[in-house]
Amino acid sequence: MAFNFPTICIDDFYPNVDRVREFALQQQFEPSDGGFWPGERTKMIHELDEEFYHFFTQRIMSVFYNFGSEDVTWNISSNFQRFPPYSNDASSLTNVGWTHRDTALFAGVIYLTPNPNPDSGTSIFHPKKDVLPRRLKHDLRFDLHTGKTVDEHAYAEMMRENDSLFEETVTFKNRYNRLVAYDAGNFHKANSYVKNDEERLIQVFFVNALQAECLPLARWHHNLL
């Protein structure tokens, strides 16, 4: 599999993370109408605070580009997202994210819970023998994410079947103000929605388009020649 971005982990991403968290918690959160993602999200951040949106996008893209010498433009979508546990049973697989990949160029999360369950981080997976999961006739995730009653045994079997197609290659713990980001072609999942003191709160982002002289890994390969 060819990727354009490396997998990265940056601690202490925001210099003012408590203010970012406070701003996030002031917003209204809503579930996905169709159950396409778990938990609840806010409106797009560029709709909530354009100045903060520009600060964030420049901060993440400056990891790869020098704006003083490179002409770079991008389209990035971002929301705050929170995850109430779906079951009071901490071992229930309804409290575990689904292994999937995103329709974007580059994606990631910033963890915004001060005292998190460290095991509620993110893992990266590679398909076994390039076998990809099939489209399910009835995906129980959509029921779970829209508040419908789900047979936990059937849900667990569905998840185990999906996970059997992958091998875990990298795991990141949940740590306050940690950014984890990856090429969106990578399969990944949230490892747990089980909380310590408070719900799992993150900022999720997707780099949908990017115009630059070279993408990061293409530039790296070119420099090795």
mmCIF file of C-alpha atoms in Angstrom, residues 24-187:
data_model
loop_
_atom_site.group_PDB
_atom_site.id
_atom_site.type_symbol
_atom_site.label_atom_id
_atom_site.label_comp_id
_atom_site.label_asym_id
_atom_site.label_seq_id
_atom_site.Cartn_x
_atom_site.Cartn_y
_atom_site.Cartn_z
ATOM 1 C CA ALA A 24 -15.154 22.460 22.799
ATOM 2 C CA LEU A 25 -17.395 21.747 25.783
ATOM 3 C CA GLN A 26 -19.341 24.965 25.205
ATOM 4 C CA GLN A 27 -20.569 23.633 21.856
ATOM 5 C CA GLN A 28 -23.646 21.602 21.013
ATOM 6 C CA PHE A 29 -22.970 17.946 20.143
ATOM 7 C CA GLU A 30 -25.198 15.860 17.877
ATOM 8 C CA PRO A 31 -25.118 12.194 16.769
ATOM 9 C CA SER A 32 -24.795 11.208 13.122
ATOM 10 C CA ASP A 33 -28.204 11.095 11.438
ATOM 11 C CA GLY A 34 -27.311 7.895 9.619
ATOM 12 C CA GLY A 35 -25.071 6.402 12.295
ATOM 13 C CA PHE A 36 -21.985 6.682 10.110
ATOM 14 C CA TRP A 37 -19.733 7.495 13.056
ATOM 15 C CA PRO A 38 -19.916 6.855 16.822
ATOM 16 C CA GLY A 39 -20.658 9.329 19.586
ATOM 17 C CA GLU A 40 -21.579 12.949 18.928
ATOM 18 C CA ARG A 41 -19.898 15.762 16.993
ATOM 19 C CA THR A 42 -20.102 19.537 16.924
ATOM 20 C CA LYS A 43 -20.521 21.667 13.849
ATOM 21 C CA MET A 44 -17.437 22.108 11.701
ATOM 22 C CA ILE A 45 -14.846 24.128 13.607
ATOM 23 C CA HIS A 46 -14.483 26.687 10.815
ATOM 24 C CA GLU A 47 -18.170 27.507 11.430
ATOM 25 C CA LEU A 48 -17.630 27.857 15.180
ATOM 26 C CA ASP A 49 -14.492 30.020 15.244
ATOM 27 C CA GLU A 50 -12.678 30.904 12.035
ATOM 28 C CA GLU A 51 -9.633 32.327 13.849
ATOM 29 C CA PHE A 52 -9.129 29.138 15.877
ATOM 30 C CA TYR A 53 -9.651 27.049 12.733
ATOM 31 C CA HIS A 54 -6.837 28.882 10.926
ATOM 32 C CA PHE A 55 -4.581 28.552 13.976
ATOM 33 C CA PHE A 56 -5.184 24.801 14.103
ATOM 34 C CA THR A 57 -4.789 24.120 10.383
ATOM 35 C CA GLN A 58 -1.569 26.108 10.151
ATOM 36 C CA ARG A 59 -0.230 24.308 13.219
ATOM 37 C CA ILE A 60 -0.836 20.849 11.771
ATOM 38 C CA MET A 61 0.394 21.645 8.254
ATOM 39 C CA SER A 62 3.542 23.353 9.588
ATOM 40 C CA VAL A 63 4.658 19.881 10.689
ATOM 41 C CA PHE A 64 5.303 19.157 6.999
ATOM 42 C CA TYR A 65 5.786 22.517 5.291
ATOM 43 C CA ASN A 66 7.706 25.778 5.731
ATOM 44 C CA PHE A 67 5.224 28.503 4.861
ATOM 45 C CA GLY A 68 8.038 31.023 4.440
ATOM 46 C CA SER A 69 9.474 29.181 1.451
ATOM 47 C CA GLU A 70 6.677 26.887 0.229
ATOM 48 C CA ASP A 71 3.324 27.713 -1.345
ATOM 49 C CA VAL A 72 0.758 25.436 0.278
ATOM 50 C CA THR A 73 -3.052 25.496 0.308
ATOM 51 C CA TRP A 74 -5.407 22.956 1.821
ATOM 52 C CA ASN A 75 -8.962 21.963 2.632
ATOM 53 C CA ILE A 76 -9.353 20.560 6.148
ATOM 54 C CA SER A 77 -12.567 19.605 7.932
ATOM 55 C CA SER A 78 -12.560 19.274 11.710
ATOM 56 C CA ASN A 79 -15.035 18.736 14.568
ATOM 57 C CA PHE A 80 -14.977 18.122 18.266
ATOM 58 C CA GLN A 81 -16.331 14.658 19.109
ATOM 59 C CA ARG A 82 -17.282 12.920 22.364
ATOM 60 C CA PHE A 83 -17.958 9.270 23.054
ATOM 61 C CA PRO A 84 -20.315 8.191 25.837
ATOM 62 C CA PRO A 85 -19.784 4.458 26.458
ATOM 63 C CA TYR A 86 -22.397 2.320 24.698
ATOM 64 C CA SER A 87 -22.469 -0.266 27.492
ATOM 65 C CA ASN A 88 -21.929 -0.244 31.263
ATOM 66 C CA ASP A 89 -19.898 -3.427 30.759
ATOM 67 C CA ALA A 90 -16.332 -2.229 30.219
ATOM 68 C CA SER A 91 -15.505 -5.431 28.299
ATOM 69 C CA SER A 92 -18.355 -5.043 25.794
ATOM 70 C CA LEU A 93 -17.180 -4.739 22.196
ATOM 71 C CA THR A 94 -19.804 -2.037 21.670
ATOM 72 C CA ASN A 95 -17.314 0.150 23.579
ATOM 73 C CA VAL A 96 -14.587 -0.469 20.986
ATOM 74 C CA GLY A 97 -14.136 1.389 17.711
ATOM 75 C CA TRP A 98 -14.517 -0.249 14.307
ATOM 76 C CA THR A 99 -11.437 -0.900 12.158
ATOM 77 C CA HIS A 100 -11.880 1.329 9.120
ATOM 78 C CA ARG A 101 -10.185 3.912 6.926
ATOM 79 C CA ASP A 102 -11.218 7.424 5.973
ATOM 80 C CA THR A 103 -12.035 9.053 2.645
ATOM 81 C CA ALA A 104 -9.415 11.795 2.839
ATOM 82 C CA LEU A 105 -5.695 12.309 2.261
ATOM 83 C CA PHE A 106 -4.608 12.596 5.883
ATOM 84 C CA ALA A 107 -6.534 12.338 9.136
ATOM 85 C CA GLY A 108 -6.068 12.317 12.871
ATOM 86 C CA VAL A 109 -7.250 13.095 16.379
ATOM 87 C CA ILE A 110 -6.220 15.267 19.300
ATOM 88 C CA TYR A 111 -7.123 13.856 22.707
ATOM 89 C CA LEU A 112 -8.859 16.440 24.918
ATOM 90 C CA THR A 113 -9.686 14.583 28.156
ATOM 91 C CA PRO A 114 -7.380 15.561 31.062
ATOM 92 C CA ASN A 115 -7.548 12.249 32.955
ATOM 93 C CA PRO A 116 -8.299 9.732 30.196
ATOM 94 C CA ASN A 117 -8.487 5.997 30.188
ATOM 95 C CA PRO A 118 -5.039 5.477 28.601
ATOM 96 C CA ASP A 119 -6.341 2.451 26.697
ATOM 97 C CA SER A 120 -8.878 4.633 24.856
ATOM 98 C CA GLY A 121 -6.277 5.648 22.288
ATOM 99 C CA THR A 122 -5.886 4.700 18.636
ATOM 100 C CA SER A 123 -4.397 1.723 16.781
ATOM 101 C CA ILE A 124 -3.209 1.392 13.185
ATOM 102 C CA PHE A 125 -3.772 -1.825 11.221
ATOM 103 C CA HIS A 126 -2.609 -3.429 7.993
ATOM 104 C CA PRO A 127 -4.823 -5.846 6.062
ATOM 105 C CA LYS A 128 -3.694 -9.455 6.094
ATOM 106 C CA LYS A 129 -2.638 -10.471 2.570
ATOM 107 C CA ASP A 130 -4.345 -7.341 1.202
ATOM 108 C CA VAL A 131 -7.777 -8.841 1.884
ATOM 109 C CA LEU A 132 -10.231 -6.002 2.514
ATOM 110 C CA PRO A 133 -13.478 -6.278 4.486
ATOM 111 C CA ARG A 134 -16.647 -6.892 2.505
ATOM 112 C CA ARG A 135 -19.638 -4.603 2.615
ATOM 113 C CA LEU A 136 -22.105 -5.928 5.180
ATOM 114 C CA LYS A 137 -25.725 -6.582 4.242
ATOM 115 C CA HIS A 138 -26.835 -5.040 7.546
ATOM 116 C CA ASP A 139 -24.203 -3.141 9.499
ATOM 117 C CA LEU A 140 -25.138 -3.140 13.191
ATOM 118 C CA ARG A 141 -22.913 -0.102 13.756
ATOM 119 C CA PHE A 142 -25.560 2.107 12.192
ATOM 120 C CA ASP A 143 -28.120 0.807 14.694
ATOM 121 C CA LEU A 144 -25.744 1.236 17.635
ATOM 122 C CA HIS A 145 -24.771 4.782 16.672
ATOM 123 C CA THR A 146 -28.396 5.883 16.266
ATOM 124 C CA GLY A 147 -29.509 4.598 19.675
ATOM 125 C CA LYS A 148 -31.297 1.440 18.553
ATOM 126 C CA THR A 149 -31.158 -1.743 20.614
ATOM 127 C CA VAL A 150 -28.370 -4.018 19.385
ATOM 128 C CA ASP A 151 -27.783 -7.697 20.138
ATOM 129 C CA GLU A 152 -24.320 -7.478 21.719
ATOM 130 C CA HIS A 153 -23.457 -11.083 20.810
ATOM 131 C CA ALA A 154 -24.256 -10.482 17.132
ATOM 132 C CA TYR A 155 -22.366 -7.188 17.230
ATOM 133 C CA ALA A 156 -19.307 -8.876 18.770
ATOM 134 C CA GLU A 157 -19.345 -11.583 16.091
ATOM 135 C CA MET A 158 -19.548 -8.952 13.365
ATOM 136 C CA MET A 159 -16.592 -7.059 14.844
ATOM 137 C CA ARG A 160 -14.461 -10.190 15.327
ATOM 138 C CA GLU A 161 -15.049 -11.181 11.707
ATOM 139 C CA ASN A 162 -13.945 -7.729 10.553
ATOM 140 C CA ASP A 163 -10.910 -7.634 12.870
ATOM 141 C CA SER A 164 -9.758 -11.074 11.717
ATOM 142 C CA LEU A 165 -8.799 -9.475 8.385
ATOM 143 C CA PHE A 166 -6.221 -7.157 10.000
ATOM 144 C CA GLU A 167 -3.054 -7.155 12.047
ATOM 145 C CA GLU A 168 -2.368 -4.356 14.522
ATOM 146 C CA THR A 169 0.917 -2.588 13.757
ATOM 147 C CA VAL A 170 0.976 0.523 15.993
ATOM 148 C CA THR A 171 -0.870 1.491 19.189
ATOM 149 C CA PHE A 172 -1.052 4.969 20.726
ATOM 150 C CA LYS A 173 -2.233 5.576 24.281
ATOM 151 C CA ASN A 174 -4.721 8.327 25.031
ATOM 152 C CA ARG A 175 -2.862 11.235 26.617
ATOM 153 C CA TYR A 176 -4.201 14.733 27.164
ATOM 154 C CA ASN A 177 -3.180 17.102 24.345
ATOM 155 C CA ARG A 178 -1.621 14.346 22.235
ATOM 156 C CA LEU A 179 -2.070 14.436 18.457
ATOM 157 C CA VAL A 180 -2.086 11.177 16.503
ATOM 158 C CA ALA A 181 -2.320 11.443 12.720
ATOM 159 C CA TYR A 182 -1.911 9.112 9.768
ATOM 160 C CA ASP A 183 -2.352 8.757 6.050
ATOM 161 C CA ALA A 184 -6.078 8.212 5.602
ATOM 162 C CA GLY A 185 -5.338 5.056 3.632
ATOM 163 C CA ASN A 186 -4.347 3.421 6.908
ATOM 164 C CA PHE A 187 -6.948 1.282 8.641
#
